[in-house]
Tab-separated table of C-alpha atoms (C1' of nucleotides) in Angstrom:
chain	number	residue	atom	x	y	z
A	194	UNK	CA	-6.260	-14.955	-16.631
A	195	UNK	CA	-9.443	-16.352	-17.191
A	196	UNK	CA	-11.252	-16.030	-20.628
A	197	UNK	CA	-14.557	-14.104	-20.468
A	198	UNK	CA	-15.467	-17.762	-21.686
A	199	UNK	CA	-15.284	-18.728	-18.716
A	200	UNK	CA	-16.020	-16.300	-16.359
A	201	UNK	CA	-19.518	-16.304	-18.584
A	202	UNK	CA	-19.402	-19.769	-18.038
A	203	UNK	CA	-19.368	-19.919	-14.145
A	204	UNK	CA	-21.791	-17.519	-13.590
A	205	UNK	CA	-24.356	-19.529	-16.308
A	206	UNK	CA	-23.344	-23.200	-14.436
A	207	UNK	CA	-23.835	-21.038	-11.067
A	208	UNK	CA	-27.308	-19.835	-11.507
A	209	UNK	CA	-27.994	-23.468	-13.653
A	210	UNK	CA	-26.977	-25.080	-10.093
A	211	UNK	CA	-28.947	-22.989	-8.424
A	212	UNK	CA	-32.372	-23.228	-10.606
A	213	UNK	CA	-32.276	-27.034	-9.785
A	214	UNK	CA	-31.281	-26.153	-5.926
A	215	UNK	CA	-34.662	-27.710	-5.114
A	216	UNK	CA	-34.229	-31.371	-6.662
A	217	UNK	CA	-30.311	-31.678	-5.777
A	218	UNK	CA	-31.114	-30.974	-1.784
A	219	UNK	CA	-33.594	-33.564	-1.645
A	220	UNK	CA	-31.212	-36.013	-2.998
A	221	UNK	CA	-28.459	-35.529	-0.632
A	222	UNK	CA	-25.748	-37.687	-1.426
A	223	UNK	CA	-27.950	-40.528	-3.500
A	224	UNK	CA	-26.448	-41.635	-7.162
A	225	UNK	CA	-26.814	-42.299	-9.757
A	226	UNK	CA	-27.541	-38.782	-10.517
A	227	UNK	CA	-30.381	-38.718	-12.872
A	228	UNK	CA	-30.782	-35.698	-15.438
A	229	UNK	CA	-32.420	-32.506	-14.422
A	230	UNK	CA	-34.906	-30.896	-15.704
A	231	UNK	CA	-33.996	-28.659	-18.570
A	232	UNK	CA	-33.189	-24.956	-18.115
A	233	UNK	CA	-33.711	-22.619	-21.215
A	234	UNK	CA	-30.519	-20.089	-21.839
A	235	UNK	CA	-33.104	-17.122	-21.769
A	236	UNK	CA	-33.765	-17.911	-18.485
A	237	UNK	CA	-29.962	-18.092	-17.318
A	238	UNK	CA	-29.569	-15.058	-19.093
A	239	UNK	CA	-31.801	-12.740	-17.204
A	240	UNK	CA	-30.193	-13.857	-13.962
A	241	UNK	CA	-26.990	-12.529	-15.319
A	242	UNK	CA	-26.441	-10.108	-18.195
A	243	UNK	CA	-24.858	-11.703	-20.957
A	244	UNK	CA	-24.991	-12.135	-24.919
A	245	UNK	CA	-27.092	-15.423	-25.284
A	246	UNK	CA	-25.614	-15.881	-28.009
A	247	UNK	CA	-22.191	-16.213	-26.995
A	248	UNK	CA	-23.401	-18.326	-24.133
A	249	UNK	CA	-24.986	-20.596	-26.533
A	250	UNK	CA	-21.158	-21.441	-28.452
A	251	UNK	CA	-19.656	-21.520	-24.420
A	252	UNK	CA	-22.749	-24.364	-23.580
A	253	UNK	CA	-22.044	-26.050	-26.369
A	254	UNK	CA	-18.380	-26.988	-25.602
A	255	UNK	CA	-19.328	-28.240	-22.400
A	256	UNK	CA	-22.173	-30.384	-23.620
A	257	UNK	CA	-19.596	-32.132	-26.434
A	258	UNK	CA	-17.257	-32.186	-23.117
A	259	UNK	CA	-19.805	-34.164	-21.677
A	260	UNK	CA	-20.338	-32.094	-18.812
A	261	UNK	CA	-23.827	-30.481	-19.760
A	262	UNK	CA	-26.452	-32.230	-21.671
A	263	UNK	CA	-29.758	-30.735	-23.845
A	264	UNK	CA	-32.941	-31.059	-25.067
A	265	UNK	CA	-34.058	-29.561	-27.916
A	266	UNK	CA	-37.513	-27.769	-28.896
A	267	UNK	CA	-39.935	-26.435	-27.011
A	268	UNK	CA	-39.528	-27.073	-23.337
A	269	UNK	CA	-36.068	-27.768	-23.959
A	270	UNK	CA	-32.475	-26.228	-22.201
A	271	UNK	CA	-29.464	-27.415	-20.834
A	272	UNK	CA	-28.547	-29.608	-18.030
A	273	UNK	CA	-25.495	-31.132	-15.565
A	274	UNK	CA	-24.663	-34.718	-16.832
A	275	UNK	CA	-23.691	-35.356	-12.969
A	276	UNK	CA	-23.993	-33.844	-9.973
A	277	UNK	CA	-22.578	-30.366	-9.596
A	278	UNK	CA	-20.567	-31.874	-6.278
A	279	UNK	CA	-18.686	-33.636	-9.176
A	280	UNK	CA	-17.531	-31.259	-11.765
A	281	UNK	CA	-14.599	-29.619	-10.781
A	282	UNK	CA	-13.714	-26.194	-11.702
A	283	UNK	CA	-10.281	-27.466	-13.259
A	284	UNK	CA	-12.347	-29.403	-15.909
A	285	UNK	CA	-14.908	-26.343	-17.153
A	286	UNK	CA	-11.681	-24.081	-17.590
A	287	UNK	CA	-9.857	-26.683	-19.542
A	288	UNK	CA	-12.853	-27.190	-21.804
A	289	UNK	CA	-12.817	-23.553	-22.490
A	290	UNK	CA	-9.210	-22.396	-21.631
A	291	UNK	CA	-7.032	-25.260	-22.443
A	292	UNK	CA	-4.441	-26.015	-20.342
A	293	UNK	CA	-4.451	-24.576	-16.732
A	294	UNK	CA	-0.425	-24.758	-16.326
A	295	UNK	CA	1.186	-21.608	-16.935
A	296	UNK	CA	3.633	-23.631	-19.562
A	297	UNK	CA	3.308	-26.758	-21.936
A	298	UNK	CA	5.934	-28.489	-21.228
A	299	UNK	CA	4.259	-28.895	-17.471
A	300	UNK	CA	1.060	-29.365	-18.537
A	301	UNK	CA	-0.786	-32.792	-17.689
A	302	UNK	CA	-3.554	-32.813	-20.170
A	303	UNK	CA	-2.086	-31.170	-22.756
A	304	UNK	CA	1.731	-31.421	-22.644
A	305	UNK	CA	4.007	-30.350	-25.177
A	306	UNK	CA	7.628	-31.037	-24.903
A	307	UNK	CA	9.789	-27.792	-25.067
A	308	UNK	CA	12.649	-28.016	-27.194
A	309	UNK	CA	16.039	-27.626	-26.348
A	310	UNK	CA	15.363	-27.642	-22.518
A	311	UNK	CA	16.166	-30.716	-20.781
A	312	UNK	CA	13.233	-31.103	-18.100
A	313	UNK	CA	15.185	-32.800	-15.672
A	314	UNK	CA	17.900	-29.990	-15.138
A	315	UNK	CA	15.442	-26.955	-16.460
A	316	UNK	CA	14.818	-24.609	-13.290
A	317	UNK	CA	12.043	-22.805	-14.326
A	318	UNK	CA	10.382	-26.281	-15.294
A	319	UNK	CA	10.407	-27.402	-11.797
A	320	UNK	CA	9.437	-24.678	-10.689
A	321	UNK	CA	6.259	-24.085	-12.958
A	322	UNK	CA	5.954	-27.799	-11.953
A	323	UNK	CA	5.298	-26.624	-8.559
A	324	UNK	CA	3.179	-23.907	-9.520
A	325	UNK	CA	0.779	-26.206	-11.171
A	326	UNK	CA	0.430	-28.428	-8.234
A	327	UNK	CA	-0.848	-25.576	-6.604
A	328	UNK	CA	-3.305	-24.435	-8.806
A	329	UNK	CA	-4.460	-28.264	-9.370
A	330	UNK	CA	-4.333	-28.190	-5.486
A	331	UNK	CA	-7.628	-25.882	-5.788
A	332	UNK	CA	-9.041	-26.500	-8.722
A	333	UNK	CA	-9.563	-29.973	-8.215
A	334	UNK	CA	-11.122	-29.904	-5.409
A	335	UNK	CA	-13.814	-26.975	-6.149
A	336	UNK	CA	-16.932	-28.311	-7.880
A	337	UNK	CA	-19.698	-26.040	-9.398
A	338	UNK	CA	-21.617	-26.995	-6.097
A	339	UNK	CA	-18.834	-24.995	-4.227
A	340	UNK	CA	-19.328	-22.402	-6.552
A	341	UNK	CA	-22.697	-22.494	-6.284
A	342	UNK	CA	-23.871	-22.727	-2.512
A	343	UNK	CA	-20.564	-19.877	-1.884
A	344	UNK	CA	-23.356	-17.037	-0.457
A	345	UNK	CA	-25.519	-18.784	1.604
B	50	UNK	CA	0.000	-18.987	-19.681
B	51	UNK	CA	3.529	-17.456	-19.151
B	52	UNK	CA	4.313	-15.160	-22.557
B	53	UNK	CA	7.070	-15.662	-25.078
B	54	UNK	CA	8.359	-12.633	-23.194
B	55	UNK	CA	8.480	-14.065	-20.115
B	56	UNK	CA	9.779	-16.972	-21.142
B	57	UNK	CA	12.611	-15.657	-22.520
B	58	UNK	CA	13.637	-13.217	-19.494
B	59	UNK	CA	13.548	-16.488	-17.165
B	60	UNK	CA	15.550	-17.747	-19.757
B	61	UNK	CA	17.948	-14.998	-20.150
B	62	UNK	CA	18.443	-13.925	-16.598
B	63	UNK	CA	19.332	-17.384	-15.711
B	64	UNK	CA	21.633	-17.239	-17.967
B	65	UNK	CA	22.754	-13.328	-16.659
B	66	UNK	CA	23.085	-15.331	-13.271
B	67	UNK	CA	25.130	-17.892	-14.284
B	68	UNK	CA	27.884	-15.815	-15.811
B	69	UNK	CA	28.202	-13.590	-12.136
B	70	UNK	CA	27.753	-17.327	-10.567
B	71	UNK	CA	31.540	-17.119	-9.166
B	72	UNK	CA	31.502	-13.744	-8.001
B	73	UNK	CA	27.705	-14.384	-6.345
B	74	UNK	CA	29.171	-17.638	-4.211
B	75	UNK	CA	32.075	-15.689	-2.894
B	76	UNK	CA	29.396	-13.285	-1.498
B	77	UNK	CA	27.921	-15.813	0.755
B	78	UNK	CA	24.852	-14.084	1.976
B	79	UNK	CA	26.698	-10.682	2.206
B	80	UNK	CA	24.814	-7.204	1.362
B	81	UNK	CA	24.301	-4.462	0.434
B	82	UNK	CA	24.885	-6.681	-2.929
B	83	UNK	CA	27.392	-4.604	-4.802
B	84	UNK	CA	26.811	-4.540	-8.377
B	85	UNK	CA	27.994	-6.817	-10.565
B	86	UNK	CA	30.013	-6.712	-13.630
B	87	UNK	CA	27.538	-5.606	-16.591
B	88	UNK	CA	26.525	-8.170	-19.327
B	89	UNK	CA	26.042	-7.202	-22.727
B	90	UNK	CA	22.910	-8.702	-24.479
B	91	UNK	CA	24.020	-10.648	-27.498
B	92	UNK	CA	26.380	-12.576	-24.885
B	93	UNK	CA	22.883	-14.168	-23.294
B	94	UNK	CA	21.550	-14.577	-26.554
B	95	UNK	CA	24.419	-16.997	-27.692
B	96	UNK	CA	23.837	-19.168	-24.491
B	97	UNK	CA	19.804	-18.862	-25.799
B	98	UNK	CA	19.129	-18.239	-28.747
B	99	UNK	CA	16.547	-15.567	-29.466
B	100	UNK	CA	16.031	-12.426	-30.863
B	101	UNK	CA	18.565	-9.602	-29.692
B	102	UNK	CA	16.254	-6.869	-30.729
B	103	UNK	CA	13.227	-8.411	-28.639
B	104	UNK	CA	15.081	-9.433	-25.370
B	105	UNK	CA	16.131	-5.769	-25.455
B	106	UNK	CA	12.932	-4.329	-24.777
B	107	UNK	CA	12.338	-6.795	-22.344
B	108	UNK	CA	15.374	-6.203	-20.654
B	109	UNK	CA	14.067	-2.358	-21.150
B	110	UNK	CA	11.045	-3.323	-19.241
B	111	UNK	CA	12.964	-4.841	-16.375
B	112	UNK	CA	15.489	-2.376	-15.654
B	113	UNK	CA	12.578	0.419	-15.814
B	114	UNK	CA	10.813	-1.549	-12.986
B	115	UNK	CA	14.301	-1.569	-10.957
B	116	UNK	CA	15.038	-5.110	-11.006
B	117	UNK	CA	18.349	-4.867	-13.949
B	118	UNK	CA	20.806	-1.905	-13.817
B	119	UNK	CA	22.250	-0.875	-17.009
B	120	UNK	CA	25.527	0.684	-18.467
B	121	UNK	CA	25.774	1.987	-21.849
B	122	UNK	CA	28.879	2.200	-24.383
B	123	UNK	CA	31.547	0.181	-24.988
B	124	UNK	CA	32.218	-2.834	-22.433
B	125	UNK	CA	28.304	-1.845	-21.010
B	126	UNK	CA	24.969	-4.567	-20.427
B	127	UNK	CA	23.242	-5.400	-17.736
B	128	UNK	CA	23.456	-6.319	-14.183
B	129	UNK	CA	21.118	-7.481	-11.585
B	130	UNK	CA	20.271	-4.612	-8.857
B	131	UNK	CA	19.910	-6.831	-5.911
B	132	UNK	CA	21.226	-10.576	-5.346
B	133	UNK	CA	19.633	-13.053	-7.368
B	134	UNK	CA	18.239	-14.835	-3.915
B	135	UNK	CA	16.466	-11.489	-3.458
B	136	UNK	CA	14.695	-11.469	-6.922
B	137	UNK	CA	11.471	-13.573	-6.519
B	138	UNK	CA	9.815	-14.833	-9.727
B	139	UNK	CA	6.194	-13.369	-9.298
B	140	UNK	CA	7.968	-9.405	-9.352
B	141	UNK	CA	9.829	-10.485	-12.492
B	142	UNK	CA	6.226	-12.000	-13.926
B	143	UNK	CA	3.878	-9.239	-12.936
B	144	UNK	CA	6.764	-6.258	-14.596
B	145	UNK	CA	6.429	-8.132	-17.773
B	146	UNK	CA	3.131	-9.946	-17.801
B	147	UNK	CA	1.383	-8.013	-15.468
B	148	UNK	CA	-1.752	-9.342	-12.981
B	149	UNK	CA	-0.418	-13.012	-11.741
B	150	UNK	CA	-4.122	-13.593	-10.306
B	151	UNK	CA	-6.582	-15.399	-12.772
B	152	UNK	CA	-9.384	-12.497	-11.837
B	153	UNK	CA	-9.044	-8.307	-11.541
B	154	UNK	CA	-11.086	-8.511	-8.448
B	155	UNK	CA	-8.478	-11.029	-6.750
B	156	UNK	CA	-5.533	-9.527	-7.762
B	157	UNK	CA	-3.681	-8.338	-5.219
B	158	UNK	CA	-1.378	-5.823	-6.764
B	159	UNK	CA	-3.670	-4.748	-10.113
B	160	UNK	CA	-6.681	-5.122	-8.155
B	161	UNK	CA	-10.134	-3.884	-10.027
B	162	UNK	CA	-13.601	-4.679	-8.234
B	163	UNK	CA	-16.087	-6.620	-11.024
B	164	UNK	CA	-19.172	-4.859	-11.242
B	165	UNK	CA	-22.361	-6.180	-10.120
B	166	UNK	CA	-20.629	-8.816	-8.283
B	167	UNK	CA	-20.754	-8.404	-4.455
B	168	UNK	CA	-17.488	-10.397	-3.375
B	169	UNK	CA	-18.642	-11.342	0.054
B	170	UNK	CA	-21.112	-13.693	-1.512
B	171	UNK	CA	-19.110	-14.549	-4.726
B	172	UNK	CA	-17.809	-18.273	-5.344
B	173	UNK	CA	-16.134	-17.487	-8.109
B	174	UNK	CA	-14.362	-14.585	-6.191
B	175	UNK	CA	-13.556	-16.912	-2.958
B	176	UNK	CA	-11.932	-19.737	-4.845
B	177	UNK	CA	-10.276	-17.656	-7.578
B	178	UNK	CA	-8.492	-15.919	-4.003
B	179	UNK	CA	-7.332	-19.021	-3.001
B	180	UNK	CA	-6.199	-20.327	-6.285
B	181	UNK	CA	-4.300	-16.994	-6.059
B	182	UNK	CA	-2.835	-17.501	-2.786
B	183	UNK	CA	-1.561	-21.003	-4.203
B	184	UNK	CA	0.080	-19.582	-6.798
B	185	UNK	CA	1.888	-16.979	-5.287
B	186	UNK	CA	3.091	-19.460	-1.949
B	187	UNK	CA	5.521	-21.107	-4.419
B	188	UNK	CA	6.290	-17.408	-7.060
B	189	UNK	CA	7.545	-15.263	-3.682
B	190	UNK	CA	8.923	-17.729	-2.587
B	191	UNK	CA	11.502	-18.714	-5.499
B	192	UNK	CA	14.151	-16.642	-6.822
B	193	UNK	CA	16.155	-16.327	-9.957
B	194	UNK	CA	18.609	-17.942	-7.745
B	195	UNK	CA	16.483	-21.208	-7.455
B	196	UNK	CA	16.490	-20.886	-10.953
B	197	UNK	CA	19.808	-20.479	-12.034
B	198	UNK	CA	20.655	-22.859	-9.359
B	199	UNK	CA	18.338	-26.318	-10.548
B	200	UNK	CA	20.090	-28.377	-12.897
B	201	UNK	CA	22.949	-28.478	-10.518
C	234	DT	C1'	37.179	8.801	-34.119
C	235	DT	C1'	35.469	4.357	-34.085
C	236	DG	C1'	32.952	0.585	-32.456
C	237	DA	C1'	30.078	-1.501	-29.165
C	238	DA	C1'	26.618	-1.259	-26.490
C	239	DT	C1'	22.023	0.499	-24.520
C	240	DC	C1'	17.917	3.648	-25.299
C	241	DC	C1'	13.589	4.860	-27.402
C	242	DT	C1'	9.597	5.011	-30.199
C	243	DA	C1'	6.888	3.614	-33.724
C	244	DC	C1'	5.077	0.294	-36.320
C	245	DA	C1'	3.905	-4.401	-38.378
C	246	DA	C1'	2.569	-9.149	-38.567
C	247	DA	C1'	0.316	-12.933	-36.455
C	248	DT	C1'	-2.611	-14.844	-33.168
C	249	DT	C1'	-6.194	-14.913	-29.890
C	250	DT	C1'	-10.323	-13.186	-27.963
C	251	DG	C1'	-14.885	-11.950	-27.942
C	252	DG	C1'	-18.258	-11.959	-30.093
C	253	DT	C1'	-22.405	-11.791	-34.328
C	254	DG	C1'	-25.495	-13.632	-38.110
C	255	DG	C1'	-28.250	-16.643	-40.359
C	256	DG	C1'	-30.243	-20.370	-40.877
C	257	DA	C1'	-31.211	-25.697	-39.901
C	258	DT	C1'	-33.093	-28.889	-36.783
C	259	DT	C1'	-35.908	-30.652	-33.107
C	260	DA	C1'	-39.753	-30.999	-30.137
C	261	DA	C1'	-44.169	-29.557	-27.523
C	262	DG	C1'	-48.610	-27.722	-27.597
C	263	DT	C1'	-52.775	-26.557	-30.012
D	33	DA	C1'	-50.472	-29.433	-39.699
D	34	DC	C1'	-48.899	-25.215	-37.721
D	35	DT	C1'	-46.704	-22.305	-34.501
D	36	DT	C1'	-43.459	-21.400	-31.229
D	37	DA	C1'	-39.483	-22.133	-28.538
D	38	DA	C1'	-35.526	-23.963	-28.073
D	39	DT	C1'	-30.762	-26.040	-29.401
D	40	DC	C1'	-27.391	-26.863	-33.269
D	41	DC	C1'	-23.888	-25.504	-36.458
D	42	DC	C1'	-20.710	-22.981	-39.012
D	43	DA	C1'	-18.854	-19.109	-40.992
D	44	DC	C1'	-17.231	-14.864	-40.287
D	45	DC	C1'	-15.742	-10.433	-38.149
D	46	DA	C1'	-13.755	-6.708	-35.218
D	47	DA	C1'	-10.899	-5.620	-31.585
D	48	DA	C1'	-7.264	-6.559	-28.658
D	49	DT	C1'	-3.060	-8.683	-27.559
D	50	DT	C1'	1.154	-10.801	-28.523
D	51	DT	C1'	5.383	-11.105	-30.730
D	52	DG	C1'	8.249	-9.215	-32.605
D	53	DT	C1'	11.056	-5.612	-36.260
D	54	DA	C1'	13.126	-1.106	-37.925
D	55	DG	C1'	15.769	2.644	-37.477
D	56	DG	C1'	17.966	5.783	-35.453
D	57	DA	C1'	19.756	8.412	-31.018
D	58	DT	C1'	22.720	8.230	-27.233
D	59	DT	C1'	26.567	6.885	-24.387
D	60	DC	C1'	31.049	5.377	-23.326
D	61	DA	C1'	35.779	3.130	-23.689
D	62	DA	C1'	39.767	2.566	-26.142
DNA sequence: TTGAATCCTACAAATTTGGTGGGATTAAGT
DNA sequence: ACTTAATCCCACCAAATTTGTAGGATTCAA
């Protein structure tokens, strides 16, 4: 399942994609991206209903991920580092979720070894093997401007 | 993430399938599936070691939900109700895990609708459905058979 | 009658989740 | 300089979930 984290998350990047709607249409395509203009948390919070507070330890994961960036002070808020057609939904959950495979010893970013299992003859490795494909299959290829622009 | 619990069923009926394997490959595709001859707990648990006390309850859990058959007393265990081939992972994950889908409101056998979320319009909800429908196009379509059947 | 097994419920320990609180720091505007 | 609005940072906390354990009751075969 996914962690309130990051259901909190989505819905925050979501209305932060759409708030700069404006600026990323008229750029259609051209990169570098350069930084947006900085949205407040208050103001992501009245779009939807969440502690700000919380929000504030979820937004600052993703800006030591790298994905968001901020200005403090007056005036200041948060921002994408890139364009939202390149941050896939894989990499916000594994910021905030860890590891997206259902078992460690299948994970790609954050693989463990299982002991006494020999992966090469281990059924239910393959098969979670499979299983991650699939989600990765997805997830991948989502980016918070698919998550974004879904309604319209 | 698959639970300890989980784990250890996979585990443990792979190993339940493994000791019927010679009476299962006489079958050859026959059925009604007659049951099989019943396997007492601690015998699994020397092929894996874990705790006898906790694989019980699991074990518990899965004959309640009509996937193991039981028989008590002296020279009793368990038994698979149907034919391995017929047992597909995602039943054996959602008795003791529960949801498989990453969302309530994508779920499609503990489905709950997310309030103040309209799922026509929702990103989240239309790539969370598809991330489902990944997942589950590999966990209906393996069995414990598949399992049991890998590392040979 | 004995021993081997499941059945059942309650509880306990450990971990994870879902936050909250309180201040420190930074920056813009006046 | 002062005020105000914002992020930054870290500690902590309560609730829920996970991962078992304990102890007996029941069943059945030999």
């Amino acid at each position: 399942m996914l962690s309130k984290k990051a259901q909190y998350a989505f819905r925050a990047l979501t209305a932060l994609v759409e708030e700069d709607m404006p600026r990323l249409q008229s750029l259609e395509g051209q990169s570098p991206h350069d930084p947006a203009v900085p949205v407040p948390l208050n103001l992501l919070v009245q779009k939807h209903p969440m502690s700000v507070k919380f929000l504030e330890t979820i937004f600052l994961e993703l800006r030591k991920a790298g994905i968001l960036g901020s200005k403090k002070g007056k005036g200041g808020g948060y921002y994408l580092m890139r364009h939202p057609e390149d941050v896939p939904l894989a990499q916000v959950m594994r910021v905030l979720d860890g590891p997206i495979a259902q078992l460690p010893c299948v994970s790609l970013n954050f693989y463990e070894k299982c002991e006494g299992c020999n992966e090469q003859q281990c059924g239910l490795h393959r098969i979670m093997s499979d299983v991650r494909d699939a989600q990765l299959g997805v997830l991948e290829n989502r980016s918070l401007w698919d998550l974004a622009r879904a309604g319209r």
